[in-house]
Amino acid sequence: GSNYSLDGNNEMHLGFIHRRLRTHEKREMQKEILSILGLPHRPKPNLSQGKYNSAPLFMLDLYNTISGEEKIPVEVKLSRYHSTTQSLPLATYQETAFLNDADMVMSFVNLVEYDRELSPQRRHHKEFKFNLSLIPDSEAITAAEFRLYKECVSRTIRNETFLLKVYQVVKEHPDREADLFLLDSRRLWAADEGWLEFDITATSNLWVMSPVHNLGLQVSLETSSGLSISSKEAGLVGRSGALEKQPFMVAFFKISNVHIRAPR
Amino acid sequence: STGGKRRQQNRNRSTQPQDGSRSSAPADYNSSDQKTPCRRHELFVSFRELGWQDWIIAPEGYAANYCEGECSFPLNAHMNATNHAIVQTLVHLMNPENVPKPCCAPTKLHAISVLYFDDNSNVILKKYQNMVVLACGCH
């Protein structure tokens, strides 16, 4: 802040000098606050994708839930982007429950996504990968979710349903399908619209403990008659979709030991 | 003290000029004249002023308060001035050089949450316990 006691010694004195900080004072203040926040340096994110896409909006919703302050409700921000006014809040009751118990929440952007247009007899699938190696050590994942946005598919008949399956990639092979482990499956209506969340807590803990096993997730879809279709046909939003509907992953953490601030 | 003496004291007191400084009775443990009452000062740490709004999403900043001054026990409190004076006197008699000066310290602390991007554009929401002083008082 600007009104920091600057008369040299450590004692705080009453007579604050209300003036702007000089450059070196500002740099000292920045170092001090970064050390209190437990950050080695100030992050320099690459925000070419814009500051408010799906993950930051979701996290801002969690932040507002925690701080309970009167902020602009996130839905208002979202409706600015959407023609439809879906009423789904981003953070569901379940996330709020995780939130109360967590010391830290982290969202991860999807690093890779292949829409393998394979020959008809092989199935379409979409791959997602998240880099969990950046988690500060001493953090334990208490819950993790994979979030996908589904738009209403108006082309097909309204009461068509799709079967969506989420797999963990266990082993990859160059010449054939990867070995997969089914994590979750869900029947969706073509007319459904909103966020889908899938619990990947166990998978995320495996990826943290053994990064070599982090081969990502696969999502596949088929119609009620068993025909494999692409996620785009089923209305799932991928990298080419709207920024605020991009798929992402979110993990809730409990700190196993308190961050002790190094004396400066 | 006996009643007579007390009457004497009362007579003395009423004749004394009303000056600001207090007599240096043994219970009076402070020589400093001005008594800064126990107070909480607010410093606002503005992330915007630090030029960090490109990576911190929320909040704009936070109130980093601190406490200063001396405690005074409200007379109707559990530890009232008389008990306090007796305790101080006893401590003084036992160990003259370190008469405890009641500190004024945070007695109620509050967490803040900070929402920010990391170097890889992932978003982190972190709770920092005991960052804001909500109340000051005596320990």
Coordinates of C-alpha atoms in Angstrom, one line a residue:
Chain A
G1 CA 0.0 0.0 0.0
S2 CA 1.0 3.6 -0.3
N3 CA 0.9 4.6 3.4
Y4 CA 3.7 2.4 4.8
S5 CA 5.9 3.7 7.6
L6 CA 9.2 4.5 6.0
D7 CA 11.3 5.8 8.9
G8 CA 13.9 3.0 8.5
N9 CA 13.7 1.0 11.7
N10 CA 11.4 -2.0 12.0
E11 CA 9.2 -0.5 14.6
M12 CA 5.8 0.6 13.3
H13 CA 5.3 4.2 14.2
L14 CA 2.1 6.2 14.2
G15 CA 3.2 8.9 11.9
F16 CA 2.5 7.4 8.6
I17 CA 3.7 9.3 5.6
H18 CA 0.9 9.4 3.1
R19 CA 2.7 9.4 -0.2
R20 CA 3.4 7.2 -3.2
L21 CA 6.1 4.6 -2.7
R22 CA 9.4 5.1 -4.6
T23 CA 10.5 2.4 -7.0
H24 CA 12.9 0.6 -4.7
E25 CA 10.4 0.8 -1.9
K26 CA 7.7 -0.6 -4.1
R27 CA 10.0 -3.5 -5.1
E28 CA 10.8 -4.2 -1.5
M29 CA 7.1 -4.2 -0.7
Q30 CA 6.4 -6.6 -3.6
K31 CA 9.1 -9.0 -2.4
E32 CA 7.7 -8.8 1.1
I33 CA 4.1 -9.6 0.0
L34 CA 5.2 -12.4 -2.4
S35 CA 7.1 -14.0 0.5
I36 CA 3.9 -13.8 2.6
L37 CA 1.9 -15.3 -0.3
G38 CA 4.5 -18.1 -0.5
L39 CA 5.5 -17.2 -4.1
P40 CA 9.1 -17.3 -5.3
H41 CA 8.4 -14.6 -7.9
R42 CA 5.5 -12.9 -9.5
P43 CA 3.9 -15.2 -12.0
K44 CA 3.9 -14.2 -15.7
P45 CA 0.9 -16.1 -17.3
N46 CA 0.4 -16.1 -21.0
L47 CA -3.1 -14.7 -21.2
S48 CA -3.4 -14.5 -25.0
Q49 CA -6.5 -16.7 -24.6
G50 CA -8.0 -13.8 -22.5
K51 CA -8.3 -13.5 -18.8
Y52 CA -11.9 -14.7 -18.4
N53 CA -12.3 -18.1 -20.0
S54 CA -14.0 -21.1 -18.5
A55 CA -11.5 -22.0 -15.7
P56 CA -10.9 -18.5 -14.3
L57 CA -14.7 -17.9 -14.4
F58 CA -15.3 -21.1 -12.5
M59 CA -12.6 -20.3 -10.0
L60 CA -14.0 -16.8 -9.6
D61 CA -17.3 -18.4 -8.7
L62 CA -15.5 -20.5 -6.0
Y63 CA -13.7 -17.4 -4.8
N64 CA -17.0 -15.5 -4.4
T65 CA -18.5 -18.5 -2.6
I66 CA -15.6 -18.5 -0.1
S67 CA -15.4 -14.7 0.4
G68 CA -19.2 -14.4 0.5
E69 CA -18.6 -10.8 -0.5
E70 CA -21.2 -9.1 -2.7
K71 CA -19.5 -9.3 -6.1
I72 CA -21.0 -9.4 -9.5
P73 CA -22.5 -12.9 -9.7
V74 CA -20.6 -14.9 -12.2
E75 CA -23.8 -15.9 -14.0
V76 CA -24.2 -12.2 -15.0
K77 CA -20.8 -12.3 -16.5
L78 CA -21.5 -15.6 -18.3
S79 CA -24.9 -14.4 -19.7
R80 CA -23.0 -11.6 -21.5
Y81 CA -21.3 -14.4 -23.5
H82 CA -24.2 -16.7 -24.1
S83 CA -27.2 -16.3 -26.3
T84 CA -29.0 -18.9 -24.1
T85 CA -29.5 -17.8 -20.5
Q86 CA -28.6 -21.1 -18.9
S87 CA -29.2 -20.8 -15.2
L88 CA -26.7 -23.4 -14.2
P89 CA -24.3 -21.9 -11.6
L90 CA -20.8 -22.9 -12.3
A91 CA -20.0 -24.2 -8.9
T92 CA -22.4 -26.9 -7.7
Y93 CA -23.2 -27.7 -4.1
Q94 CA -20.7 -30.6 -4.2
E95 CA -17.8 -28.2 -5.1
T96 CA -18.8 -25.9 -2.4
A97 CA -18.5 -28.8 0.1
F98 CA -15.0 -29.6 -1.2
L99 CA -14.2 -25.9 -1.0
N100 CA -14.9 -25.5 2.7
D101 CA -12.4 -28.3 3.5
A102 CA -9.7 -27.2 1.0
D103 CA -6.8 -24.8 1.6
M104 CA -6.1 -24.5 -2.1
V105 CA -8.0 -25.0 -5.3
M106 CA -6.2 -25.2 -8.7
S107 CA -7.7 -25.4 -12.2
F108 CA -5.6 -26.8 -15.1
V109 CA -5.9 -25.9 -18.7
N110 CA -6.2 -28.7 -21.2
L111 CA -2.8 -29.2 -22.8
V112 CA -3.7 -31.4 -25.7
E113 CA -6.7 -32.4 -27.7
Y114 CA -7.0 -34.7 -30.6
D115 CA -10.2 -35.3 -32.4
R116 CA -9.1 -38.5 -34.1
E117 CA -11.2 -38.8 -37.2
L118 CA -10.6 -42.5 -37.6
S119 CA -11.9 -44.8 -40.2
P120 CA -15.6 -45.7 -39.5
Q121 CA -14.9 -49.1 -38.0
R122 CA -12.7 -47.5 -35.3
R123 CA -14.2 -45.1 -32.9
H124 CA -14.0 -41.3 -32.6
H125 CA -12.5 -40.0 -29.4
K126 CA -11.2 -36.9 -27.9
E127 CA -8.1 -36.7 -25.7
F128 CA -7.3 -34.4 -22.8
K129 CA -4.1 -33.9 -20.9
F130 CA -3.3 -31.8 -17.8
N131 CA 0.0 -31.0 -16.3
L132 CA -0.2 -31.8 -12.6
S133 CA 3.6 -31.7 -12.0
L134 CA 3.4 -28.1 -10.9
I135 CA 1.5 -28.8 -7.7
P136 CA 3.5 -27.4 -4.7
D137 CA 4.8 -30.4 -2.7
S138 CA 3.1 -31.0 0.6
E139 CA -0.3 -30.6 -1.0
A140 CA -2.7 -33.6 -1.1
I141 CA -5.6 -33.8 -3.5
T142 CA -8.9 -34.2 -1.7
A143 CA -11.0 -34.0 -4.8
A144 CA -10.6 -33.5 -8.5
E145 CA -13.1 -33.0 -11.3
F146 CA -13.0 -33.0 -15.1
R147 CA -15.5 -30.5 -16.6
L148 CA -16.9 -30.5 -20.1
Y149 CA -19.5 -28.1 -21.5
K150 CA -22.3 -29.6 -23.6
E151 CA -24.4 -27.4 -25.9
C152 CA -27.9 -28.1 -27.0
V153 CA -27.9 -30.1 -30.3
S154 CA -30.8 -28.9 -32.2
R155 CA -30.1 -30.7 -35.5
T156 CA -31.2 -34.1 -34.4
I157 CA -34.6 -35.0 -33.1
R158 CA -35.0 -33.6 -29.7
N159 CA -35.4 -36.8 -27.8
E160 CA -32.2 -38.5 -29.2
T161 CA -29.8 -39.6 -26.4
F162 CA -26.1 -40.1 -26.4
L163 CA -23.9 -42.3 -24.2
L164 CA -20.8 -40.4 -23.1
K165 CA -17.8 -42.3 -21.6
V166 CA -14.7 -40.9 -19.9
Y167 CA -11.7 -43.2 -19.8
Q168 CA -8.3 -42.9 -18.1
V169 CA -5.5 -43.8 -20.7
V170 CA -3.5 -46.6 -19.0
K171 CA -1.1 -47.5 -21.8
E172 CA -0.6 -46.2 -25.4
H173 CA 0.3 -48.3 -28.4
P174 CA 1.6 -46.9 -31.7
D175 CA -0.3 -49.2 -33.9
R176 CA -3.6 -49.8 -32.1
E177 CA -6.0 -48.4 -29.6
A178 CA -4.7 -47.4 -26.2
D179 CA -5.5 -49.5 -23.1
L180 CA -8.3 -47.6 -21.3
F181 CA -9.9 -47.7 -17.9
L182 CA -13.5 -46.6 -17.8
L183 CA -13.9 -43.8 -15.2
D184 CA -17.5 -42.8 -15.8
S185 CA -20.3 -43.0 -18.3
R186 CA -23.4 -40.8 -18.6
R187 CA -26.5 -40.8 -20.8
L188 CA -27.3 -37.4 -22.2
W189 CA -30.2 -35.9 -24.0
A190 CA -29.4 -34.1 -27.3
A191 CA -31.3 -31.1 -26.0
D192 CA -29.2 -30.9 -22.7
E193 CA -27.1 -27.8 -22.2
G194 CA -24.6 -27.0 -19.4
W195 CA -21.5 -28.2 -17.6
L196 CA -20.9 -31.9 -17.0
E197 CA -18.5 -32.7 -14.2
F198 CA -16.7 -36.1 -13.7
D199 CA -15.0 -37.2 -10.5
I200 CA -11.3 -38.0 -11.3
T201 CA -9.9 -37.8 -7.8
A202 CA -8.3 -41.2 -7.8
T203 CA -6.8 -40.7 -11.3
S204 CA -5.4 -37.3 -10.3
N205 CA -3.7 -38.7 -7.2
L206 CA -2.2 -41.4 -9.4
W207 CA -0.9 -38.8 -11.8
V208 CA 0.6 -36.8 -8.9
M209 CA 2.3 -39.8 -7.3
S210 CA 3.5 -41.2 -10.6
P211 CA 3.7 -38.6 -13.4
V212 CA 4.8 -41.2 -15.9
H213 CA 1.3 -42.7 -15.7
N214 CA -0.2 -39.3 -16.6
L215 CA -1.4 -40.2 -20.2
G216 CA -4.5 -38.1 -20.0
L217 CA -8.2 -38.9 -20.5
Q218 CA -10.2 -40.0 -23.5
V219 CA -13.9 -39.1 -24.1
S220 CA -16.0 -41.1 -26.6
L221 CA -19.7 -40.9 -27.6
E222 CA -22.2 -43.1 -29.2
T223 CA -25.8 -42.8 -30.2
S224 CA -28.5 -44.9 -28.6
S225 CA -28.1 -47.3 -31.5
G226 CA -24.4 -47.8 -30.7
L227 CA -23.0 -45.7 -33.5
S228 CA -19.7 -43.9 -32.6
I229 CA -20.0 -40.1 -33.2
S230 CA -17.7 -37.2 -32.8
S231 CA -18.0 -35.1 -29.6
K232 CA -18.8 -32.1 -31.9
E233 CA -21.9 -33.9 -33.2
A234 CA -23.0 -34.5 -29.6
G235 CA -22.6 -30.8 -28.8
L236 CA -19.5 -31.1 -26.6
V237 CA -17.3 -27.9 -26.7
G238 CA -13.7 -28.4 -27.6
R239 CA -10.7 -26.1 -28.3
S240 CA -12.5 -24.5 -31.3
G241 CA -15.5 -23.7 -29.1
A242 CA -16.2 -20.5 -27.0
L243 CA -13.5 -19.6 -24.6
E244 CA -15.7 -19.6 -21.6
K245 CA -16.9 -23.2 -22.4
Q246 CA -13.4 -24.7 -22.8
P247 CA -13.0 -28.1 -21.0
F248 CA -10.7 -27.9 -17.9
M249 CA -9.8 -29.8 -14.8
V250 CA -10.1 -28.6 -11.2
A251 CA -8.4 -30.1 -8.1
F252 CA -9.1 -29.3 -4.4
F253 CA -6.1 -29.6 -2.0
K254 CA -5.5 -29.9 1.7
I255 CA -2.1 -28.6 2.9
S256 CA -0.3 -31.3 4.8
N257 CA 2.1 -28.9 6.5
V258 CA 1.7 -25.2 7.0
H259 CA 3.8 -22.9 4.8
I260 CA 6.5 -21.4 7.1
R261 CA 7.6 -18.1 5.7
A262 CA 11.4 -17.8 5.4
P263 CA 12.7 -14.8 7.4
R264 CA 14.0 -12.0 5.2
Chain B
S1 CA -6.0 -0.3 54.4
T2 CA -8.1 0.8 57.4
G3 CA -11.0 3.1 57.0
G4 CA -9.3 6.1 58.8
K5 CA -6.4 6.0 56.5
R6 CA -8.7 5.8 53.6
R7 CA -10.5 8.9 54.8
Q8 CA -7.1 10.6 55.1
Q9 CA -6.3 9.5 51.5
N10 CA -9.6 10.8 50.2
R11 CA -8.9 14.2 51.9
N12 CA -5.4 14.3 50.4
R13 CA -6.8 13.4 47.0
S14 CA -9.5 16.2 47.0
T15 CA -6.8 18.8 47.8
Q16 CA -4.3 17.7 45.2
P17 CA -4.2 19.9 42.0
Q18 CA -5.8 17.9 39.1
D19 CA -2.8 17.4 36.9
G20 CA -2.5 15.1 34.0
S21 CA 0.4 13.0 35.3
R22 CA -0.5 10.3 37.7
S23 CA 1.4 9.7 41.0
S24 CA 4.1 7.0 40.7
A25 CA 2.3 4.5 42.9
P26 CA 4.0 1.1 42.7
A27 CA 1.0 -0.2 40.8
D28 CA 1.6 2.5 38.2
Y29 CA 3.8 0.5 35.9
N30 CA 4.4 3.0 33.2
S31 CA 6.6 6.1 33.1
S32 CA 5.7 7.0 29.6
D33 CA 3.5 10.0 29.7
Q34 CA 1.3 9.6 26.7
K35 CA -0.7 6.5 26.9
T36 CA -1.5 5.2 23.5
P37 CA -4.7 3.2 24.0
C38 CA -4.9 -0.3 22.5
R39 CA -5.8 0.4 18.9
R40 CA -5.9 -1.4 15.6
H41 CA -4.4 0.4 12.6
E42 CA -5.4 -0.4 9.1
L43 CA -2.9 -0.6 6.2
F44 CA -4.4 -1.5 2.9
V45 CA -2.2 -3.6 0.6
S46 CA -3.3 -2.7 -2.9
F47 CA -2.4 -5.3 -5.5
R48 CA -3.4 -2.7 -8.1
E49 CA -1.0 -0.2 -6.8
L50 CA 1.7 -2.9 -6.9
G51 CA 0.9 -3.4 -10.6
W52 CA -0.2 -7.0 -10.2
Q53 CA -3.7 -6.9 -11.6
D54 CA -2.4 -8.8 -14.7
W55 CA -2.0 -12.0 -12.7
I56 CA -4.1 -11.5 -9.6
I57 CA -7.8 -12.0 -10.5
A58 CA -9.2 -11.2 -7.0
P59 CA -9.2 -9.4 -4.6
E60 CA -8.1 -5.8 -5.4
G61 CA -6.0 -6.0 -2.2
Y62 CA -6.5 -6.7 1.5
A63 CA -6.5 -4.9 4.8
A64 CA -3.3 -5.7 6.6
N65 CA -4.0 -4.4 10.1
Y66 CA -1.8 -4.3 13.1
C67 CA -2.2 -3.5 16.8
E68 CA -0.5 -0.8 18.9
G69 CA -0.7 0.7 22.3
E70 CA -1.5 -0.5 25.7
C71 CA -4.3 -2.5 27.1
S72 CA -6.7 -1.0 29.6
F73 CA -9.1 -3.3 31.4
P74 CA -12.6 -2.0 31.4
L75 CA -13.5 -1.8 35.1
N76 CA -16.4 -4.1 34.8
A77 CA -14.2 -6.7 33.1
H78 CA -13.3 -9.9 34.7
M79 CA -9.7 -8.7 35.1
N80 CA -10.4 -5.2 36.4
A81 CA -8.0 -2.4 37.1
T82 CA -7.6 -3.2 40.8
N83 CA -6.8 -6.9 40.2
H84 CA -4.5 -5.8 37.4
A85 CA -2.7 -3.4 39.7
I86 CA -2.4 -6.0 42.4
V87 CA -1.0 -8.5 39.9
Q88 CA 1.4 -5.9 38.6
T89 CA 2.6 -5.0 42.1
L90 CA 3.1 -8.7 43.1
V91 CA 5.1 -9.3 39.9
H92 CA 7.1 -6.2 40.5
L93 CA 7.9 -7.2 44.1
M94 CA 9.0 -10.7 43.0
N95 CA 11.0 -9.5 40.0
P96 CA 11.4 -5.7 39.9
E97 CA 13.3 -5.4 36.6
N98 CA 10.7 -6.9 34.4
V99 CA 7.3 -5.5 35.3
P100 CA 5.1 -6.9 32.6
K101 CA 3.8 -4.2 30.3
P102 CA 0.5 -5.5 29.0
C103 CA 0.9 -5.7 25.2
C104 CA -1.7 -4.8 22.7
A105 CA -1.9 -7.7 20.3
P106 CA -4.2 -9.3 17.8
T107 CA -6.9 -11.3 19.6
K108 CA -9.0 -12.2 16.6
L109 CA -7.5 -13.1 13.2
H110 CA -9.2 -13.7 9.8
A111 CA -8.2 -15.4 6.7
I112 CA -8.2 -14.0 3.2
S113 CA -8.4 -15.8 -0.1
V114 CA -6.4 -14.8 -3.2
L115 CA -7.2 -15.9 -6.8
Y116 CA -4.4 -15.7 -9.2
F117 CA -2.8 -17.2 -12.4
D118 CA 0.4 -19.2 -12.2
D119 CA 3.2 -19.1 -14.8
N120 CA 1.3 -21.8 -16.9
S121 CA -2.0 -19.8 -16.9
N122 CA -3.5 -22.3 -14.5
V123 CA -5.7 -20.6 -11.9
I124 CA -5.0 -21.0 -8.1
L125 CA -7.4 -20.1 -5.3
K126 CA -5.5 -20.1 -2.0
K127 CA -6.7 -19.4 1.5
Y128 CA -4.2 -17.6 3.8
Q129 CA -5.1 -17.9 7.4
N130 CA -4.5 -15.1 10.0
M131 CA -3.9 -12.4 7.4
V132 CA -6.3 -9.8 8.8
V133 CA -6.5 -8.6 12.4
L134 CA -10.1 -8.2 13.3
A135 CA -9.7 -7.3 17.0
C136 CA -6.9 -6.2 19.4
G137 CA -6.6 -6.7 23.1
C138 CA -4.5 -8.2 25.9
H139 CA -3.1 -11.5 26.2

